[in-house]
Coordinates of C-alpha atoms in Angstrom, one line a residue:
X30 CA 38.6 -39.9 37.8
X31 CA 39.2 -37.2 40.5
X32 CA 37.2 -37.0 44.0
X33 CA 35.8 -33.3 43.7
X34 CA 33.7 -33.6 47.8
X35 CA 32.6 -35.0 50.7
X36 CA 29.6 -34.0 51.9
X37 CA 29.0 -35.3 55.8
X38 CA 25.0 -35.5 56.4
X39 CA 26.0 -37.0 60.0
X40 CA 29.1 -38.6 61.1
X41 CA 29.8 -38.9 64.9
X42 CA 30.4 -34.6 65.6
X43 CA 30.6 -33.7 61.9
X44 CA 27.1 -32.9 60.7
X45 CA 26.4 -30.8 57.1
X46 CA 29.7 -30.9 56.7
X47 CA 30.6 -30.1 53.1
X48 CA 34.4 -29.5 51.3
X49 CA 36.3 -29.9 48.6
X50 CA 39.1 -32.0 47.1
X51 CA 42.1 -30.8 45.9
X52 CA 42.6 -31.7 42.3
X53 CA 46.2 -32.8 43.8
X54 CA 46.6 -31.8 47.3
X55 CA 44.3 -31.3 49.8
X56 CA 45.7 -30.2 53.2
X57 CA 43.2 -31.2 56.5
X58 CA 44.2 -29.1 60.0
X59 CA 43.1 -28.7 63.4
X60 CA 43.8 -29.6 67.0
X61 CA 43.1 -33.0 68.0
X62 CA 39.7 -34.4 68.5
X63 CA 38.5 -32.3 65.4
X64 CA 38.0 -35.2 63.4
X65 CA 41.1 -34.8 60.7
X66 CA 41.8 -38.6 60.4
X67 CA 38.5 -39.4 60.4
X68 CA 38.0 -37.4 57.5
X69 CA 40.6 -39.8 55.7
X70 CA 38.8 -42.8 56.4
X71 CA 35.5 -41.7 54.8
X72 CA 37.3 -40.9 52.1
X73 CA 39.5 -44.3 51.9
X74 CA 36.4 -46.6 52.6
X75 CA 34.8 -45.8 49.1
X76 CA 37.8 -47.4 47.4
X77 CA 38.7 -50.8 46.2
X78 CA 40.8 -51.5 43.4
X79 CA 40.4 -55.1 41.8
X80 CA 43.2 -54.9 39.8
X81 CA 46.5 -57.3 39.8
X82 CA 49.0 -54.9 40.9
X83 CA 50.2 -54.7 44.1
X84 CA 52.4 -51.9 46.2
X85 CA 55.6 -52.2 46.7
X86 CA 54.5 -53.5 50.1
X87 CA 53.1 -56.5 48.8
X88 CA 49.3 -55.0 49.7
X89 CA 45.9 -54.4 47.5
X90 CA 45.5 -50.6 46.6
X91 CA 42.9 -50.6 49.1
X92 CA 42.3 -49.7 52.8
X93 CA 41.2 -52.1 55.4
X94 CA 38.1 -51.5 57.3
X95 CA 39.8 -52.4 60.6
X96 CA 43.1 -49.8 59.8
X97 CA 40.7 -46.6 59.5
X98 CA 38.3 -47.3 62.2
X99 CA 37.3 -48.2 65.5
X100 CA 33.6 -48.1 66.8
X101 CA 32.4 -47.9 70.7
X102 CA 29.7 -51.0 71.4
X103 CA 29.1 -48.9 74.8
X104 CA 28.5 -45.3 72.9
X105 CA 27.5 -46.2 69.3
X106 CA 25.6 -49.4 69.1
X107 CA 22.5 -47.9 67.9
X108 CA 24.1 -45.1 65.8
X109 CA 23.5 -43.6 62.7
X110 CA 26.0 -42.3 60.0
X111 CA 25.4 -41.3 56.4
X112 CA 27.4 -39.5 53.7
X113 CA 28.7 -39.0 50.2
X114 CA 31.9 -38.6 48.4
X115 CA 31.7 -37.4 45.0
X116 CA 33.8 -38.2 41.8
X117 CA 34.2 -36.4 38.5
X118 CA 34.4 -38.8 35.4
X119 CA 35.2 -36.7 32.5
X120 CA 32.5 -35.6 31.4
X121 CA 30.0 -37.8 34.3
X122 CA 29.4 -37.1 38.3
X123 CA 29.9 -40.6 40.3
X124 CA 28.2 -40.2 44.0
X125 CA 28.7 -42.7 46.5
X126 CA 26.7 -43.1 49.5
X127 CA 28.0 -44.8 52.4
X128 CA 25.8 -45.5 55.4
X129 CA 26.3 -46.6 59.0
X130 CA 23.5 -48.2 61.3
X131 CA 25.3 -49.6 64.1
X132 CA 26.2 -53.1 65.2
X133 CA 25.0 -55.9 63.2
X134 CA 23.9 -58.6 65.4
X135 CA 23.7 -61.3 62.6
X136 CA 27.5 -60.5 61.6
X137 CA 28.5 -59.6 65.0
X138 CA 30.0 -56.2 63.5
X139 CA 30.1 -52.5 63.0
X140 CA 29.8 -52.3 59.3
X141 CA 29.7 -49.2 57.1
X142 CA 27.9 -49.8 53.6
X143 CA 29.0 -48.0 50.3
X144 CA 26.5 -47.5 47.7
X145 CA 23.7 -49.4 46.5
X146 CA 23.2 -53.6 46.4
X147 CA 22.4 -52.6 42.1
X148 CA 25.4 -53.6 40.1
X149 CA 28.2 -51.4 39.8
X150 CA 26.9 -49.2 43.1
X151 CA 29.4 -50.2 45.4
X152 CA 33.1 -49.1 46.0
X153 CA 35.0 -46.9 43.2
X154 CA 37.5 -48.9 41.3
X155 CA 40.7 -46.6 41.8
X156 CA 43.8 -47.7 43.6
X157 CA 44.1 -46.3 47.2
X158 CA 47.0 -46.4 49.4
X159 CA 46.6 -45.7 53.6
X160 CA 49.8 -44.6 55.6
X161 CA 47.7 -44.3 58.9
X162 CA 49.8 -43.9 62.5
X163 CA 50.9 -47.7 62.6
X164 CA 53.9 -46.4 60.5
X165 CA 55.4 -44.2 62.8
X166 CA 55.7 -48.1 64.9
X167 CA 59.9 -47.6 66.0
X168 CA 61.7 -50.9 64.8
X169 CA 63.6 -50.9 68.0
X170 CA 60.2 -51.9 69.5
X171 CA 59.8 -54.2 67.5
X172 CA 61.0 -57.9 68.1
X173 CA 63.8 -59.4 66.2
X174 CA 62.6 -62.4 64.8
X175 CA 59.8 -60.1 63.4
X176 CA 62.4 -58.1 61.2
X177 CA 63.7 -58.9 58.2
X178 CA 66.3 -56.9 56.3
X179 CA 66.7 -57.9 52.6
X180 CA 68.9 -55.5 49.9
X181 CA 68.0 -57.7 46.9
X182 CA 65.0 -55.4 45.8
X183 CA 63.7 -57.7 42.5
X184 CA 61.0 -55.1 42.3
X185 CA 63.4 -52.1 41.4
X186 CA 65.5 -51.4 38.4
X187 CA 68.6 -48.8 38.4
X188 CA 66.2 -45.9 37.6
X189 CA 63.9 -47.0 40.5
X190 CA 66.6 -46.8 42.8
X191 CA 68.2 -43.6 40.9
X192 CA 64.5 -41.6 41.4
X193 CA 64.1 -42.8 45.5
X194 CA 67.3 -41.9 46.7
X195 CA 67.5 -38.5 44.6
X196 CA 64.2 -37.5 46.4
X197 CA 65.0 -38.6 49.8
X198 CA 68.4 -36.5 49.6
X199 CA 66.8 -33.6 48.5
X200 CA 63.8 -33.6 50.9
X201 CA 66.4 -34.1 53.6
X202 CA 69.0 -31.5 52.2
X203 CA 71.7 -34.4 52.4
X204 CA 74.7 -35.3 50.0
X205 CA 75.5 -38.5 51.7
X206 CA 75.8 -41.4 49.7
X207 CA 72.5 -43.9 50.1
X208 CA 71.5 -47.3 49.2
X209 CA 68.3 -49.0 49.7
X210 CA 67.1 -52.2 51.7
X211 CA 63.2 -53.8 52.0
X212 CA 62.6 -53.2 55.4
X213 CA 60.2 -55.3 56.4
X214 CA 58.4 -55.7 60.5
X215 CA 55.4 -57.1 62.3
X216 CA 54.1 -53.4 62.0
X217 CA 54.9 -52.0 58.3
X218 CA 57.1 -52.8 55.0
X219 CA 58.6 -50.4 52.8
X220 CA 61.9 -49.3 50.9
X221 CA 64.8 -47.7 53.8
X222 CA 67.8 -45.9 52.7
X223 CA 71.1 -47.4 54.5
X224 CA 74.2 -45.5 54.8
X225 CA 78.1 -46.1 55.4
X226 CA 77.4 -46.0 59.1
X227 CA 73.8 -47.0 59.6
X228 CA 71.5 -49.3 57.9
X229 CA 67.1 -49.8 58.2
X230 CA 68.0 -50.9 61.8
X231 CA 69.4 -47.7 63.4
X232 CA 67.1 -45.2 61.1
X233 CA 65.0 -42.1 62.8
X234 CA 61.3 -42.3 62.3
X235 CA 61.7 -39.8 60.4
X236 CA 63.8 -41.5 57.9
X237 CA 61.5 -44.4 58.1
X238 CA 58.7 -42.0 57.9
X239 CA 59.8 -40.6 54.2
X240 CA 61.1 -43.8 53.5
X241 CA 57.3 -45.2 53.8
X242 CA 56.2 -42.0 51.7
X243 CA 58.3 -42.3 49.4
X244 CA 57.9 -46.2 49.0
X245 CA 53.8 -45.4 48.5
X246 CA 54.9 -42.7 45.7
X247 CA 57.1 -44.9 43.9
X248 CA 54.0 -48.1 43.8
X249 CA 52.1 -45.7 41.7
X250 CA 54.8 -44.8 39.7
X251 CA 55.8 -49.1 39.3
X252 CA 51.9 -49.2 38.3
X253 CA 51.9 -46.7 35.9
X254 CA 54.7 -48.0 33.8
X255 CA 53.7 -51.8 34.0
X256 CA 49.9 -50.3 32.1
X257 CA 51.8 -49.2 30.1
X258 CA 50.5 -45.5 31.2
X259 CA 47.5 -46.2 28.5
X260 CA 45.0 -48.1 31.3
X261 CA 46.9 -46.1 34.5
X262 CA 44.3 -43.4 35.5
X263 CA 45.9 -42.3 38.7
X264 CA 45.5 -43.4 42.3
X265 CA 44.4 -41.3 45.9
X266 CA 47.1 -41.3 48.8
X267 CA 46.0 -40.8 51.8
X268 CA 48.3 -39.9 54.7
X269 CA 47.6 -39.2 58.3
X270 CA 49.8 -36.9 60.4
X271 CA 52.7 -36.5 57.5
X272 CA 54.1 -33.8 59.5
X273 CA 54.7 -36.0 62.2
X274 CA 58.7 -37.0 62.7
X275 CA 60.2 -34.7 60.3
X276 CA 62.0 -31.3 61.0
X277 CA 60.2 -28.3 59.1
X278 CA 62.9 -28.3 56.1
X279 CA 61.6 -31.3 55.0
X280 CA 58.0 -31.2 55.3
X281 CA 58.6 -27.6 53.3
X282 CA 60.6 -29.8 50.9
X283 CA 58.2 -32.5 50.5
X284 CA 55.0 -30.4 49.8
X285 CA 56.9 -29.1 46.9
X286 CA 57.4 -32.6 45.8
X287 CA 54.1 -33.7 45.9
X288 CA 53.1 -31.3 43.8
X289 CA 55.6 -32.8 41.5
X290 CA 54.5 -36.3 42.5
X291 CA 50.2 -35.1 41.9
X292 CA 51.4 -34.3 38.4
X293 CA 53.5 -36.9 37.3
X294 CA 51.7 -40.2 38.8
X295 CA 48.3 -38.3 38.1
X296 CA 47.7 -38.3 42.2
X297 CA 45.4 -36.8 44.7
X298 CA 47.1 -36.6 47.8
X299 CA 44.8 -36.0 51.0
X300 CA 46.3 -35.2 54.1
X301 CA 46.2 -33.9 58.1
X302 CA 48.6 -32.1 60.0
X303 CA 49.4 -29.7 62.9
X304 CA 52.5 -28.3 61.2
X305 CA 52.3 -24.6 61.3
X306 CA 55.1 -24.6 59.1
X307 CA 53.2 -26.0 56.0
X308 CA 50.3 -24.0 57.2
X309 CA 52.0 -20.9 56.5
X310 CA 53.0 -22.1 53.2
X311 CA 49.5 -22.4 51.5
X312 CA 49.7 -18.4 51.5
X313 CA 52.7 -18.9 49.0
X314 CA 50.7 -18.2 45.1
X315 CA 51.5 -21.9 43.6
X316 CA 49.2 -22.7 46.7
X317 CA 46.9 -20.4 47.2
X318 CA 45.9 -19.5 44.1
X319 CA 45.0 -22.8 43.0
X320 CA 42.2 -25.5 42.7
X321 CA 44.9 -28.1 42.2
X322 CA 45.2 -27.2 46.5
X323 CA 42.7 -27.1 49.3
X324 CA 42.6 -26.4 52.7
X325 CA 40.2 -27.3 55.2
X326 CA 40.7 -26.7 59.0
X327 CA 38.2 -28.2 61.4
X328 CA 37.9 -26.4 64.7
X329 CA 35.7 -27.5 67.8
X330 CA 32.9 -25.5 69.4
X331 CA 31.0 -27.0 72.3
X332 CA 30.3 -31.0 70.7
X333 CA 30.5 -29.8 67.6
X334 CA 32.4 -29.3 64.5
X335 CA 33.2 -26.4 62.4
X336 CA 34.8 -26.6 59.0
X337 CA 36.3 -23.9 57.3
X338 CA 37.7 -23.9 53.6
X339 CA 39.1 -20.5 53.1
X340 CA 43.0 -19.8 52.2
X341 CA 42.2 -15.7 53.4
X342 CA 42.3 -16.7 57.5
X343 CA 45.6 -18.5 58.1
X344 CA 46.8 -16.4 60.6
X345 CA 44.1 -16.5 62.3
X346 CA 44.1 -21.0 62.1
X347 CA 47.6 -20.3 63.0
X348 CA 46.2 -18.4 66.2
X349 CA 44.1 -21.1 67.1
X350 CA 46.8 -24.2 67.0
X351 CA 49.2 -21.7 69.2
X352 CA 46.3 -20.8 71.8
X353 CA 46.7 -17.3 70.8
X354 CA 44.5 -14.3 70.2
X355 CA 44.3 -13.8 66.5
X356 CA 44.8 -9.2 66.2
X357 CA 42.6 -8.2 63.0
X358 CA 44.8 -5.7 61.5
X359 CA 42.3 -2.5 61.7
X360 CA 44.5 0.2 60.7
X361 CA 46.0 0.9 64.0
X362 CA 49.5 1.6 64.2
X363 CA 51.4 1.9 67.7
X364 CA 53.6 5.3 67.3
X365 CA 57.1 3.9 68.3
X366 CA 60.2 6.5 69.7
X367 CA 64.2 6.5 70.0
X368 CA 66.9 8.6 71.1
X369 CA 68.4 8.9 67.9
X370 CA 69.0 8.2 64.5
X371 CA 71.7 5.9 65.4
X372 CA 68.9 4.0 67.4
X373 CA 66.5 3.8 65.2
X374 CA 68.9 2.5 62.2
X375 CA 70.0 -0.4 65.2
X376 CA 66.1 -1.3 65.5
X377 CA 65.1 -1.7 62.0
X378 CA 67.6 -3.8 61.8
X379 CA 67.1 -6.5 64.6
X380 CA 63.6 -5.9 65.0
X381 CA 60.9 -8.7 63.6
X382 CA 59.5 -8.1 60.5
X383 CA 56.0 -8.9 61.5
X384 CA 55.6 -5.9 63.8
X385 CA 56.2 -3.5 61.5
X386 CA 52.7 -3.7 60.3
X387 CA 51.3 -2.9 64.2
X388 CA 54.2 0.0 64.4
X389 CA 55.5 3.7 62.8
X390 CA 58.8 4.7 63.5
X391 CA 58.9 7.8 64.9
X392 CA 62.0 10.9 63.4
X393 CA 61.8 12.5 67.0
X394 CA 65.0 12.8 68.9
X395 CA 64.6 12.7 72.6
X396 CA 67.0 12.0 75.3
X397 CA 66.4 9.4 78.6
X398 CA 64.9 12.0 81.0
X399 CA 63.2 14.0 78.2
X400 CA 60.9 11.0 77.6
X401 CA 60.9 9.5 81.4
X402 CA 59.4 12.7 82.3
X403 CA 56.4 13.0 79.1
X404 CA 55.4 9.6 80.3
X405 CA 55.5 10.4 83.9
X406 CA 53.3 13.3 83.4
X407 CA 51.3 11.2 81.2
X408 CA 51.8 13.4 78.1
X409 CA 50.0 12.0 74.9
X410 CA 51.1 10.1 72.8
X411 CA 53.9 8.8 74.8
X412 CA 51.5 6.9 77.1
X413 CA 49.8 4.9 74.5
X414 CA 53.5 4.7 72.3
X415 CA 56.7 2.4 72.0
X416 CA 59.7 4.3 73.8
X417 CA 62.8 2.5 73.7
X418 CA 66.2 3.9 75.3
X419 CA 69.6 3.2 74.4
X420 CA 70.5 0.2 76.1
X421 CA 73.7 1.9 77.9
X422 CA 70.5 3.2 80.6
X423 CA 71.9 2.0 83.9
X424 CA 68.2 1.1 85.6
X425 CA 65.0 0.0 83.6
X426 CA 62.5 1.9 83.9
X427 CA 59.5 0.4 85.1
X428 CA 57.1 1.6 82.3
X429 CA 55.7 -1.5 80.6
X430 CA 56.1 0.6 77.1
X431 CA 59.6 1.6 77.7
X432 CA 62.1 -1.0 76.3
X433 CA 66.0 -1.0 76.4
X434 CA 67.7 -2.0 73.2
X435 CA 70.4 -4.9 73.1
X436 CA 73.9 -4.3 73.8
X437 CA 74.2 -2.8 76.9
X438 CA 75.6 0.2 75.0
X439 CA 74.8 3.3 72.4
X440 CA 74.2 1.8 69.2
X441 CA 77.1 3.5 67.8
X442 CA 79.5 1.7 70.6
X443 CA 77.9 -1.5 70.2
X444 CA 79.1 -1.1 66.2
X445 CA 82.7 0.1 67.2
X446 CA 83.0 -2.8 69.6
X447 CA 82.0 -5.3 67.2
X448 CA 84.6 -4.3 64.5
X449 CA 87.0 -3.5 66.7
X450 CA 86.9 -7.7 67.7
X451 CA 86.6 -8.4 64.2
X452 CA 90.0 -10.1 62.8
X453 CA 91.5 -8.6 59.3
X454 CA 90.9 -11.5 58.2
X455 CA 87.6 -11.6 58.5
X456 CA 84.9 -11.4 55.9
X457 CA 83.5 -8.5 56.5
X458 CA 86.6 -6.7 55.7
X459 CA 87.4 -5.5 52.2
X460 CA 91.2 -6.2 50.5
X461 CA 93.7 -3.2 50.2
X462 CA 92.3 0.2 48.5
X463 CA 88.7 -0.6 50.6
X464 CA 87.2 -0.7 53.7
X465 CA 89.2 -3.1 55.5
X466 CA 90.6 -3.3 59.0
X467 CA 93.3 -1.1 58.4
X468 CA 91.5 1.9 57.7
X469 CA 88.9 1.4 60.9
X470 CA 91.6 1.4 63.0
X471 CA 93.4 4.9 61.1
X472 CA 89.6 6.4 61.5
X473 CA 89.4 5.4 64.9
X474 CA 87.1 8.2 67.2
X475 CA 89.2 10.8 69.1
X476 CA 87.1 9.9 72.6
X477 CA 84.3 7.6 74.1
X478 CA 81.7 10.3 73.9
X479 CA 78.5 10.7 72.8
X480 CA 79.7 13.5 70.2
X481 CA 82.6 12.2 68.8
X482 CA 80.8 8.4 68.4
X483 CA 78.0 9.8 66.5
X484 CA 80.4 11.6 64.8
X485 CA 82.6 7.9 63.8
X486 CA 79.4 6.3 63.3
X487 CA 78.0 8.4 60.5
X488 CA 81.3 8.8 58.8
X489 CA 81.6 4.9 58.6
X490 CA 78.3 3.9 58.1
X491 CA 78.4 4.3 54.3
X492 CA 80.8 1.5 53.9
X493 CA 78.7 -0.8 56.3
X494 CA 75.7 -1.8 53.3
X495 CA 72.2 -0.5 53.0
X496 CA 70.9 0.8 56.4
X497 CA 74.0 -1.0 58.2
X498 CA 73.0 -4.2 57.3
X499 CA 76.2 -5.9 56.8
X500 CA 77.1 -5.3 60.3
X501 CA 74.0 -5.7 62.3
X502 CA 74.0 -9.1 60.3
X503 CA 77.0 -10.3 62.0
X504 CA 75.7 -8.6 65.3
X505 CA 72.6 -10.8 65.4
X506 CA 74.8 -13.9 64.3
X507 CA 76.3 -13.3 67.7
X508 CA 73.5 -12.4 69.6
X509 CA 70.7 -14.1 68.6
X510 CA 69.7 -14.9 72.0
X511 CA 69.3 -11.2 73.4
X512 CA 67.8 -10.1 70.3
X513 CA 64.7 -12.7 70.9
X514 CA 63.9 -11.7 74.4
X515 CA 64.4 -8.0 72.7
X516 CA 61.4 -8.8 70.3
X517 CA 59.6 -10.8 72.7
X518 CA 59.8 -7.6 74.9
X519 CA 58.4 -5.4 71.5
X520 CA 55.4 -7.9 71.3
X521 CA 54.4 -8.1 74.9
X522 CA 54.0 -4.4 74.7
X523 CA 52.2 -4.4 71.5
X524 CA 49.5 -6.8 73.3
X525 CA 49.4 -4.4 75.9
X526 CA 48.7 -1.6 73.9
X527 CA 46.5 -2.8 71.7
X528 CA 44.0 -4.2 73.8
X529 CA 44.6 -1.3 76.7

């Protein structure tokens, strides 16, 4: 069985709200207030498995009412909440109706119904498992009597143990040698990996964050072999926030997993985030082109909801996480001038990739006061164009399109400079019989200017890779910092000129 959709008649600020499940993953985004973990207890609620097995945590394969939700006597005592998920059986549609109608003064409760009082109209049989916030609990918060640390794992056999610890290594990019302890607190239980120099105690949260992931991953996989995989028809995981704790590499890392995990363990795995960095990864094909993924991103307008479920507009959800201004690319292309040749092979190189679709490098050679005086005199195109000058210009002009480019120097000096403080040793250098240190110092230029530079630069440039780029590389190792207030400088201006 597979959950295909929820369909929200009403739910506090969701109304006729309508989207799909992934067949394995389904991604849920949006700032907060929009309603993403709510989402995850709709879903959760119409679940209760009444089999024997039991997570690794020692819990049903259920959600508890009281872990999902919390409901206002003051604001929602006389509320009233319907909707539906729906579940393909094979070859059969399962819809579940769950209904809300405020406090119940006989059971002194808030109480939200699922299906029908008919037999075999209530919750879905089909193990769930909830990682809601209360993981993310730090165990030095926690008190000491209520922590127990135990590295007899009965549950586990060698392959168990084999199959966690290769996955946390490789989510977390680490070689370091791992063993696992039952971590269990007041707050949460689950499977930690312990080190030579730090054991469950001493763990990040985000350690303990994949550590609870991983833990709920490896129940299903525990349930499926004890059925024998003949009576195991997959389970739902639910996860709220997974972003939160862990550096992009790994939430990168683990998406690709759980894909793996969807497949294997026959999963659905719903979750929120605010990570732009798995954001952008749903434009990647084994994501977007897809049914096995969906998106959804819930944005707010007024005291409403809006839900979109389209994979086409993710720079423009990206937009609205970063409080920017999404720019529609319309065909409009900023005309963009240097000095030189020498200049503009420098800028290709160390400018961002992204701008290139809002720019059009220009072949016109100029000098400083050639262009100073077009855009003083308000000559088109210059005025509505990119100018940037060498960066040896001793005063910046106060244009906001003209730009100085990094160095402090001619492009062709800032190259000389950087080999010249290259050691032969270095790696950039080639052995004897090849481009090495040896020959740039034979091939040195006769003088410091302009001429016989431009002169060094071309001859030398052939040995330096495809339009220089085994040099700038090294440049940009080194500068990194002036190179980002260089772009930022390129992207102000673009704003400028595009909306001017």
């Amino acid at each position: 069985m597979k959950v295909t959709n929820l369909k929200i008649e009403k739910f506090r600020n969701l109304n006729n709200v309508d989207f799909r499940i992934g067949k394995k993953l389904t991604i849920i985004a949006g700032r907060n207030g929009t309603g993403k973990s709510t989402l995850l207890g709709l879903i959760g609620h119409i679940f209760d498995y009444k089999g024997k097995s039991r997570t690794l945590s020692g819990q049903k394969f259920a959600t508890e009412f009281n872990k999902i939700f919390r409901f206002s006597l003051n604001r929602e005592k006389n509320s009233e909440y319907i909707y539906q998920v729906l579940i393909n059986d094979g070859d059969k549609e399962i819809v579940r109706d769950a209904y809300f109608n405020g406090y119940n003064e006989t059971e002194k409760r808030f109480r939200i119904y699922v299906g029908k009082k008919e037999k075999a109209q209530g919750k879905i049989n089909i193990p769930l498992i909830y990682l809601g916030l209360e993981r993310l609990f730090p165990i030095a918060q926690e008190k000491d009597k209520d922590i127990e640390i135990n590295i007899n794992l009965i549950n586990l056999n060698d392959e168990d143990k084999k199959w966690y610890k290769n996955c946390y290594n490789s989510i977390f990019a680490s070689e370091e040698p791992v063993d696992l302890e039952d971590c269990k607190t007041y707050h949460k239980r689950f499977y930690s990996a312990s080190c030579e120099l730090h054991d469950s105690f001493s763990n990040s949260a985000g350690e303990d964050n994949l550590g609870q992931i991983l833990t709920s991953i490896l129940s299903f996989k525990k349930m499926k072999e004890e059925n024998d995989n003949e009576k195991y028809e997959g389970g739902i995981l639910l996860i709220d926030e997974l972003d939160a704790t862990l550096f992009p590499g790994a939430q990168i890392k683990l998406l690709d997993f759980f894909l793996k995990f969807a497949k294997e363990f026959n999963l659905q795995i719903i979750f929120t985030t605010h990570s732009t960095d798995i954001i952008k990864l749903i434009k990647q094909n084994k994501f977007s082109n897809s049914e096995d993924v969906e998106f959804l991103f819930l944005e707010k307008k007024g005291d409403g909801i809006i839900p979109y479920q389209t994979k086409k507009d993710i720079e423009k959800m990206l937009s609205s996480l970063r409080y920017e201004i999404f720019q529609e690319d319309i065909g409009k292309k900023i005309e963009l001038y240097t000095e030189d040749e020498e200049a503009r092979i420098f800028l290709r190189g160390i400018i961002k990739h992204d701008f290139r679709k809002h720019i059009n490098i220009k072949s016109l050679n100029f000098g400083y006061t050639n262009y100073i005086h077009l855009i003083k005199n308000k000559v088109s195109p210059f005025t509505l164009s990119i100018v940037i000058l060498d960066g040896d210009c001793k005063k910046q002009p106060k244009n906001k399109n003209i730009l100085l480019l990094p160095g402090g120097k001619r492009p062709e000096n800032v190259f000389y400079d950087l080999l010249d403080s290259l050691p032969p040793e270095d790696n950039f250098w080639g052995s004897y019989g090849s481009y090495n240190k040896e020959y740039f110092l034979a091939n040195r230029p006769k003088s410091d200017n302009r001429d016989d530079m431009k002169q060094w630069f071309n001859s030398n440039k052939i040995y330096w890779g495809r339009g220089c780029n085994n040099v700038i590389k090294i440049w940009k190792g080194k500068n990194q910092k002036e190179i980002n207030k260089f772009n930022q400088g390129i992207e102000d201006v673009i704003n400028y000129l595009l909306f001017k």
